[in-house]
Short mmCIF file of C-alpha atoms and ligand atoms in Angstrom, two decimals:
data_model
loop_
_atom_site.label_atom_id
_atom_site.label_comp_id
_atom_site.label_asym_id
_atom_site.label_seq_id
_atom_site.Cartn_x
_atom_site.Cartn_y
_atom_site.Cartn_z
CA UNK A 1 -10.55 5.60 0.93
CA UNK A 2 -8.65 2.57 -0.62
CA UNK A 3 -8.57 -0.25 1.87
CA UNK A 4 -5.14 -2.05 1.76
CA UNK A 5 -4.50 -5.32 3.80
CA UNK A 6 -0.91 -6.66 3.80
CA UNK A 7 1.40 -9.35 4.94
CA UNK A 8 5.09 -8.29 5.56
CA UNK A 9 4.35 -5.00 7.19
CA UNK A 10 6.51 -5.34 10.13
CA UNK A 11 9.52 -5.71 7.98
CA UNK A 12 12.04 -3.41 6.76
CA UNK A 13 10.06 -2.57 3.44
CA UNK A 14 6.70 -3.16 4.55
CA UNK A 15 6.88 -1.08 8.08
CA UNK A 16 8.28 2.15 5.90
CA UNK A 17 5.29 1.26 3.64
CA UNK A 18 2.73 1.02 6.59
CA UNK A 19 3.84 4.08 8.11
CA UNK A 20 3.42 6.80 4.86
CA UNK A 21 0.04 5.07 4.22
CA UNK A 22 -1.02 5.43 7.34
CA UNK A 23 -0.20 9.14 7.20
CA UNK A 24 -2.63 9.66 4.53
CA UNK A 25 -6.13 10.14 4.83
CA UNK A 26 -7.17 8.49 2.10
CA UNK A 27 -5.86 5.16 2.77
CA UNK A 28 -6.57 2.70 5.61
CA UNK A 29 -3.92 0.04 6.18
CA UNK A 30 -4.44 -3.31 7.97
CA UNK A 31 -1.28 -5.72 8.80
CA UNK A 32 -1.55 -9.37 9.04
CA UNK A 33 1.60 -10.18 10.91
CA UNK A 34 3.04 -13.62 11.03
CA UNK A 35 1.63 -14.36 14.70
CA UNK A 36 -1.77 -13.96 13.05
CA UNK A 37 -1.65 -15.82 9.75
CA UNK A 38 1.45 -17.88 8.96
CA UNK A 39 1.59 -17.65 5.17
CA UNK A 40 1.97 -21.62 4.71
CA UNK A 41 -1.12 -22.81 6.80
CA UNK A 42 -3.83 -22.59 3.98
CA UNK A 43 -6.64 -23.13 5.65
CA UNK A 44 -5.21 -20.34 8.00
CA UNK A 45 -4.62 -18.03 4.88
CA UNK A 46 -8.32 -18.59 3.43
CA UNK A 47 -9.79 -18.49 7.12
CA UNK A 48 -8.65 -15.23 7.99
CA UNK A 49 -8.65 -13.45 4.93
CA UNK A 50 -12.35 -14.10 4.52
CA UNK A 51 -13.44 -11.81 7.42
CA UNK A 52 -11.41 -8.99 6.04
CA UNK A 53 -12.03 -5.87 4.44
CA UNK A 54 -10.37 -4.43 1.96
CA UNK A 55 -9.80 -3.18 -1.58
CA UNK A 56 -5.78 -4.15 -2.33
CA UNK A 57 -4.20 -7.01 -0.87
CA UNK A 58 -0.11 -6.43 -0.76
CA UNK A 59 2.14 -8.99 0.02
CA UNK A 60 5.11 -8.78 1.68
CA UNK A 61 5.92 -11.52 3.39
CA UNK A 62 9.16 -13.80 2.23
CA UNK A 63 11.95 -15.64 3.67
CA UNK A 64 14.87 -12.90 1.93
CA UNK A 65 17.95 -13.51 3.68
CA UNK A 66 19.53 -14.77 -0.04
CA UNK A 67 23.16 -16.53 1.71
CA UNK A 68 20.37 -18.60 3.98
CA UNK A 69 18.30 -19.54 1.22
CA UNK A 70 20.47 -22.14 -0.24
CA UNK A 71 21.04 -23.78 2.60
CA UNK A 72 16.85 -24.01 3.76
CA UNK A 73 15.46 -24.68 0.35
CA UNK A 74 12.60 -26.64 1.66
CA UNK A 75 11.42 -23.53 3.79
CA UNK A 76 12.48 -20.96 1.44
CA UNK A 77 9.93 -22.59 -0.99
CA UNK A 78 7.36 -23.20 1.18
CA UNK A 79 7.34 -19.07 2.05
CA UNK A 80 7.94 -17.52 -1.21
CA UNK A 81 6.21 -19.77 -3.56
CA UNK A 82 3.68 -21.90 -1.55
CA UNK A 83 3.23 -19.05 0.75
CA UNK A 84 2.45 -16.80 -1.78
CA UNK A 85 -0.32 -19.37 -4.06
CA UNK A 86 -1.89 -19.41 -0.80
CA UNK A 87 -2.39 -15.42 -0.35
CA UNK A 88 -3.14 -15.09 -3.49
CA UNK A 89 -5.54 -17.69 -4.14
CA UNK A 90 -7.50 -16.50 -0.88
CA UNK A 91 -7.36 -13.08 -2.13
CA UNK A 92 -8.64 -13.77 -6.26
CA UNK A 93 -11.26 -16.02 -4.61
CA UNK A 94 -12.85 -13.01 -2.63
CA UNK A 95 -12.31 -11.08 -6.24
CA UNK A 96 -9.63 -8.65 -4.92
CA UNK A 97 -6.79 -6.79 -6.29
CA UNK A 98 -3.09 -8.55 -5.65
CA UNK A 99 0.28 -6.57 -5.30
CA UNK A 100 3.13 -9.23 -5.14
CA UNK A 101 6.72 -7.45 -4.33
CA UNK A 102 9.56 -9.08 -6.13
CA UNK A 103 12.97 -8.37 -6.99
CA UNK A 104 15.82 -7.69 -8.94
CA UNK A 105 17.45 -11.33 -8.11
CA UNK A 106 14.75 -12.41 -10.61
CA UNK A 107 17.18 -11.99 -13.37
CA UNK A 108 21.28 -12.94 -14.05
CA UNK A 109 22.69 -9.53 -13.98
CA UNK A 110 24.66 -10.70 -17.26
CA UNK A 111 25.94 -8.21 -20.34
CA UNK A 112 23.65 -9.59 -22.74
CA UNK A 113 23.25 -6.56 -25.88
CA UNK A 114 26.57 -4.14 -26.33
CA UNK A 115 28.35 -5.43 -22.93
CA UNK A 116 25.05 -3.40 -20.96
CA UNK A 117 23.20 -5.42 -18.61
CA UNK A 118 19.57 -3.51 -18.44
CA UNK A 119 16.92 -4.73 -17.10
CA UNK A 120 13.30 -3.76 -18.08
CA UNK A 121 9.76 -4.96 -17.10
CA UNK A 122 9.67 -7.36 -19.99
CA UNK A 123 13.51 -8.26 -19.36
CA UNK A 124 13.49 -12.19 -19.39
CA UNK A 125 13.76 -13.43 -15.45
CA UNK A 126 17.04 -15.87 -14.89
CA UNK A 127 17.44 -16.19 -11.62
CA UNK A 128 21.25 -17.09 -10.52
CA UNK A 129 20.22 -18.01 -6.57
CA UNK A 130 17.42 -20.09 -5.25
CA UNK A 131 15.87 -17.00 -3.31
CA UNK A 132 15.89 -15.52 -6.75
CA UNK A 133 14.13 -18.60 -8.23
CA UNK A 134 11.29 -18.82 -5.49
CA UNK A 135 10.92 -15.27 -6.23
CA UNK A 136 10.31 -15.50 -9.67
CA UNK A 137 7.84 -18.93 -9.18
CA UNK A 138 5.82 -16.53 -6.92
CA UNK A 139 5.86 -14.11 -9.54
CA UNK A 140 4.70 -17.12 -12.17
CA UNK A 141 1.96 -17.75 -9.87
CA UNK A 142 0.71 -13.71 -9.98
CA UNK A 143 1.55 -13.12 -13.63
CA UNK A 144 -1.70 -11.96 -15.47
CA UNK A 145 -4.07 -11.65 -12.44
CA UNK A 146 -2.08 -9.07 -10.38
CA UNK A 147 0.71 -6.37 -10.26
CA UNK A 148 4.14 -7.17 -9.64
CA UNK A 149 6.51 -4.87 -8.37
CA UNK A 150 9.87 -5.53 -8.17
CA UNK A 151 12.36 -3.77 -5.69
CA UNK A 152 16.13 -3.65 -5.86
CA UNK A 153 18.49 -3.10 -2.69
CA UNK A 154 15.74 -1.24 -0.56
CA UNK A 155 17.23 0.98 2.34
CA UNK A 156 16.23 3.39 5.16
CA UNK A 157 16.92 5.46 7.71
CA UNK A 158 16.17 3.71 11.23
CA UNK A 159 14.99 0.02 11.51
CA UNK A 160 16.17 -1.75 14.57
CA UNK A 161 14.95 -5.02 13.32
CA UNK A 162 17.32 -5.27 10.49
CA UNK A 163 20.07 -3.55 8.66
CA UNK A 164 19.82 -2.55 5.21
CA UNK A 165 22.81 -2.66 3.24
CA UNK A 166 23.22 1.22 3.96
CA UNK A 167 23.32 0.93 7.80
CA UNK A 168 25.42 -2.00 7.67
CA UNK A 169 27.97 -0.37 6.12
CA UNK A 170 28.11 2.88 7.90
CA UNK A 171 28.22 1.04 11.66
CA UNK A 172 31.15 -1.39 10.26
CA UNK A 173 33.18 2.26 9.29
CA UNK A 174 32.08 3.34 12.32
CA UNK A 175 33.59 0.84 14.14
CA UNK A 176 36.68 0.69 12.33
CA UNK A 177 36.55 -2.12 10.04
CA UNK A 178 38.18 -2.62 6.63
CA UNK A 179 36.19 -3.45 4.06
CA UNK A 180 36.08 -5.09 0.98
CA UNK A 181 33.51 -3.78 -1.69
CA UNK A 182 33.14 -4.87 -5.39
CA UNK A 183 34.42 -2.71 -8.13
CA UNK A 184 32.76 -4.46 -11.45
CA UNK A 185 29.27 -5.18 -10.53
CA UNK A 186 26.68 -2.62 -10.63
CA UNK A 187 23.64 -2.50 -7.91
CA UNK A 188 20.41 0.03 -7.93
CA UNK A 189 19.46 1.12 -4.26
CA UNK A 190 16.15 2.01 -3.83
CA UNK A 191 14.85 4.57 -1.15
CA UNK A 192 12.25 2.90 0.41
CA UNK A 193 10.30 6.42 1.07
CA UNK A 194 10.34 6.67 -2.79
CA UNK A 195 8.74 3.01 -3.13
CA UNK A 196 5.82 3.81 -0.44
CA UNK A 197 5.38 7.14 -2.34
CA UNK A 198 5.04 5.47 -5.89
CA UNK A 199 2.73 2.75 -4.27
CA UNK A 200 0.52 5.30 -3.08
CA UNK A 201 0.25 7.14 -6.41
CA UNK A 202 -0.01 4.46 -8.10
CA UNK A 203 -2.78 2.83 -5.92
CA UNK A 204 -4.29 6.31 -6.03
CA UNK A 205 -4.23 6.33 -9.98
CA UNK A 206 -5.51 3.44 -10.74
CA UNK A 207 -8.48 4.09 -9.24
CA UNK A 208 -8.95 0.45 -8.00
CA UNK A 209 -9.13 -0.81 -11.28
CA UNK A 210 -5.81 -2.81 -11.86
CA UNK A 211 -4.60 -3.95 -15.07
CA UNK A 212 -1.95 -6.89 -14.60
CA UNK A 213 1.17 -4.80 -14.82
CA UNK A 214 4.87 -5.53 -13.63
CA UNK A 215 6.41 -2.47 -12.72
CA UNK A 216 10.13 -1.66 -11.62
CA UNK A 217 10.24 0.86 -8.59
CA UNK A 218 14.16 1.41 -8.24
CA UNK A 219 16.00 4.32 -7.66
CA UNK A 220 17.59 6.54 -10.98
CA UNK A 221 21.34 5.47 -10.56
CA UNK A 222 23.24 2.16 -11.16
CA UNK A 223 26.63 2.16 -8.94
CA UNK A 224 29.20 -0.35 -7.74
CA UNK A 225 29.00 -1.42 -4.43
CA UNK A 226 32.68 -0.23 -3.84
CA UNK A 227 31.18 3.52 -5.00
CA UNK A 228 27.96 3.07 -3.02
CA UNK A 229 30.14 2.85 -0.01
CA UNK A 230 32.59 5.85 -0.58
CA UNK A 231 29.21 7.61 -0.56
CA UNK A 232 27.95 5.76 2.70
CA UNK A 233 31.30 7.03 3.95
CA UNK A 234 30.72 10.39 2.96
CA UNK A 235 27.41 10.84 4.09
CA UNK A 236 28.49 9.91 7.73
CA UNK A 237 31.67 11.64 7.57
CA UNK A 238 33.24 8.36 8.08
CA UNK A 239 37.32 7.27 7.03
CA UNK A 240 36.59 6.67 3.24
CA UNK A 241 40.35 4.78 3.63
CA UNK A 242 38.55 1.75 5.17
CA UNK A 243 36.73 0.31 2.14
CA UNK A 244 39.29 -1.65 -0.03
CA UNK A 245 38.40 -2.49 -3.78
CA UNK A 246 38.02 -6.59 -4.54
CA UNK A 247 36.15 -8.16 -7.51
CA UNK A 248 32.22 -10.10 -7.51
CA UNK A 249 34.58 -13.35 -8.01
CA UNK A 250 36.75 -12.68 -5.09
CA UNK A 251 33.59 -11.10 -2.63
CA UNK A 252 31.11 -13.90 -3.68
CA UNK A 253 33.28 -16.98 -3.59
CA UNK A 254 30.83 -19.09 -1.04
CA UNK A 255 28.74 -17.17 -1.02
CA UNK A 256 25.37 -17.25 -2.60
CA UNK A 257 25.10 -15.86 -6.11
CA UNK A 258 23.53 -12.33 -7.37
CA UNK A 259 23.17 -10.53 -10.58
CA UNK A 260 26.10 -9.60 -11.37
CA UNK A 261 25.60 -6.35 -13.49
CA UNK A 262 22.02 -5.47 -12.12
CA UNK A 263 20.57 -2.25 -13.53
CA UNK A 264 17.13 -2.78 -13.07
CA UNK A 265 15.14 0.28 -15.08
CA UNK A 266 11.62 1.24 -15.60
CA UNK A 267 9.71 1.79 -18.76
CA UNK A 268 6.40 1.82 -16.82
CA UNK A 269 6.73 3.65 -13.89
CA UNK A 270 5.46 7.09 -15.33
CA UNK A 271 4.00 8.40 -12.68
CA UNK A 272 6.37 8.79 -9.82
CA UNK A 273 10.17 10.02 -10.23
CA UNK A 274 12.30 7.90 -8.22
CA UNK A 275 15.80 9.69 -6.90
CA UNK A 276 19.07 8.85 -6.97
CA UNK A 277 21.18 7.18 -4.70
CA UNK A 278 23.99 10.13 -4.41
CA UNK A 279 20.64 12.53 -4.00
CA UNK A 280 19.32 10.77 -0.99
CA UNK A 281 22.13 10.47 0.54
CA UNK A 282 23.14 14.36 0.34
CA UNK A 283 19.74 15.64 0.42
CA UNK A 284 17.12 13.11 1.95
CA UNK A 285 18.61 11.03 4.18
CA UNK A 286 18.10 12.21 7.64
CA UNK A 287 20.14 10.53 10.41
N1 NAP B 301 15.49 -6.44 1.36
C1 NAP B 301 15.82 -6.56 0.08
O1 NAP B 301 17.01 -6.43 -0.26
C2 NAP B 301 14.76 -6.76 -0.97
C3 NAP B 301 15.11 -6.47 -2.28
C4 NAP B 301 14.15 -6.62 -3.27
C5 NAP B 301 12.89 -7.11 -2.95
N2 NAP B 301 12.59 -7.43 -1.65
C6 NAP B 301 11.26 -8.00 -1.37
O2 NAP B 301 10.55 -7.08 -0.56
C7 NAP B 301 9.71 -7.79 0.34
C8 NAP B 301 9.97 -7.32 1.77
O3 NAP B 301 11.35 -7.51 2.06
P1 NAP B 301 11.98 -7.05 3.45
O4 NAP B 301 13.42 -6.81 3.21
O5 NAP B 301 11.12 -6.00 4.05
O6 NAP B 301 11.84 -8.40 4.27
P2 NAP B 301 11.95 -8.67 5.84
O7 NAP B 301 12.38 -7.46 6.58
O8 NAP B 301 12.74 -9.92 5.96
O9 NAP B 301 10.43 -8.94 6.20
C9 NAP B 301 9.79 -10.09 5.72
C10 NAP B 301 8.49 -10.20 6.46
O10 NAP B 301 7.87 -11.42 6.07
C11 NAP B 301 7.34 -12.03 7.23
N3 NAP B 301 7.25 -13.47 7.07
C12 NAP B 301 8.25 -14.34 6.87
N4 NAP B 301 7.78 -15.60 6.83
C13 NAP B 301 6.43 -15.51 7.01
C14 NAP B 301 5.39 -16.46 7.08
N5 NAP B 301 5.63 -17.77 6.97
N6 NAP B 301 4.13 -16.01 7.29
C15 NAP B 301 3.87 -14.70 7.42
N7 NAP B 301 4.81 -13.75 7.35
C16 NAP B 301 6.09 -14.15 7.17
C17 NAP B 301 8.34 -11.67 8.33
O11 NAP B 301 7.76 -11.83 9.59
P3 NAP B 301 8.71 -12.09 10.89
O12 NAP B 301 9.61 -10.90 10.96
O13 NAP B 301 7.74 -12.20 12.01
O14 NAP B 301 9.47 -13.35 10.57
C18 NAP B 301 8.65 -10.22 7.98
O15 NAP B 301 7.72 -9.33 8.54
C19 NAP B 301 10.00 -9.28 0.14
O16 NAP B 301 8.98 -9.83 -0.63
C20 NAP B 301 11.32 -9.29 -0.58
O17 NAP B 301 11.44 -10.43 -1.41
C21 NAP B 301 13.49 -7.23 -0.65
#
């Protein structure tokens, strides 16, 4: 059985996560919530970690709301990057394995080769928003003694704690409201069922003997956000009418920035196929 303690697990990635592991014999899952061990007490971190047991140590925890982030900078950085040296200095000093989940807001989302904007595992990181730069310090931090895996626009079906940007959409239709969604930018949602499902094979595969790998677990199909939500629409047999084209200039203007162009691809994730966005939605998506 492969042992995994985790922080984040009560959040909208981590409690999809929690709840396939825990459906499978051959793993045993332990959550440290944030009552227990608030990631920026050190001596907190190192104290309880100690008296745990376990084989893979995955960490979750963050401050992600990315508009809030450049407002709270001091606590932002605290959570993602001093947060995170303190898990994961606990964790190498018992000799353990360390996952660190990251994100697509590590790089600029800007056409770089032939007007494409791909981004691989050894794509160079640029973040364009401070939530994207704490992300990418945590990642400096891990880099070499761990695995990174970086996530782009994760969604689910039910969460009452928070809205993905799947749900959000489909209860603004559903209560009638226009909406404006971005026509030249291109985002890659990511079913969290596929992540938890590639984590587990992967975790399974490597046979607790990690190399220090970044890997990208995204979902097979870059869209715009404006298509994304004629599919939402779709899906939920909702008024497709509602949703009103506007540019990333227009949508972002005060707002915090994101990658622009953001297709975020794989060149080491061989062992799990993740699906496509229009494929969940018409074939996986249960509501
Ligand atoms: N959602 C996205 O769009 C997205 C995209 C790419 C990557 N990611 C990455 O995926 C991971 C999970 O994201 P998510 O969307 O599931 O986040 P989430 O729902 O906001 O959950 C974050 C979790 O971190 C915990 N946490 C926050 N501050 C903490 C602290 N000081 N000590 C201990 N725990 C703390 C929270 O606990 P409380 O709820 O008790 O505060 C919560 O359980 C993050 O690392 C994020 O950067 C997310």
């Amino acid at each position: 059985m492969v042992r995994i303690a985790m922080t984040g697990g009560a959040g909208l990635v981590g409690s999809k996560i929690v709840e396939i592991l825990k459906a499978d014999e051959n793993f045993g899952v332990l959550m440290v919530l944030k009552q227990q061990m608030d990631i920026t007490n050190r001596n907190l971190v190192f104290d309880t970690l100690k008296d745990l047991n376990f084989d893979v140590f995955l960490h979750l925890a963050a401050y992600t709301n990315v508009d809030k982030a450049e407002i709270e900078k001091e606590n932002v950085r605290k959570i993602n990057v001093e947060g995170t040296r303190n898990v994961f200095d606990a964790v190498k000093s018992m000799n353990k394995n360390f996952v660190y989940i990251s994100t697509d807001f590590v790089f600029d989302g800007e056409k770089k080769i032939n007007q494409k904007s791909i981004f691989f595992e050894d794509s160079k990181p640029n973040p364009v928003s401070y939530y994207g730069l704490t992300k990418y310090e945590g990642e400096k931090i891990v880099n070499g003694n761990g695995t990174i895996i970086r996530l782009s626009y994760p969604y689910r079906t039910k969460f009452d704690n928070k809205l993905d940007f799947v749900r959000s959409i489909r209860s603004l239709l559903e209560q009638g409201k226009t909406l404006s969604m971005v026509t030249d930018s291109l985002i890659v949602p990511t079913f969290i069922d596929d992540v938890a499902y590639a984590l587990k094979t992967l975790l399974l595969k490597s046979n607790l003997n990690f190399k220090p790998e970044i890997f990208h677990l995204v979902g097979s199909q870059a869209l715009s956000p404006y298509d994304c939500g004629k599919i939402i629409a779709k899906t939920f047999g909702l008024d497709d009418s509602l949703i009103k084209a506007t540019t990333y200039e227009e949508y972002f203007k005060g707002k915090a920035k994101r990658p622009q162009f953001s297709d975020i691809r794989s060149m080491n994730n061989i062992f799990y196929k993740m699906s496509g966005f229009e494929d969940i939605m018409q074939n996986r998506y249960t509501f």
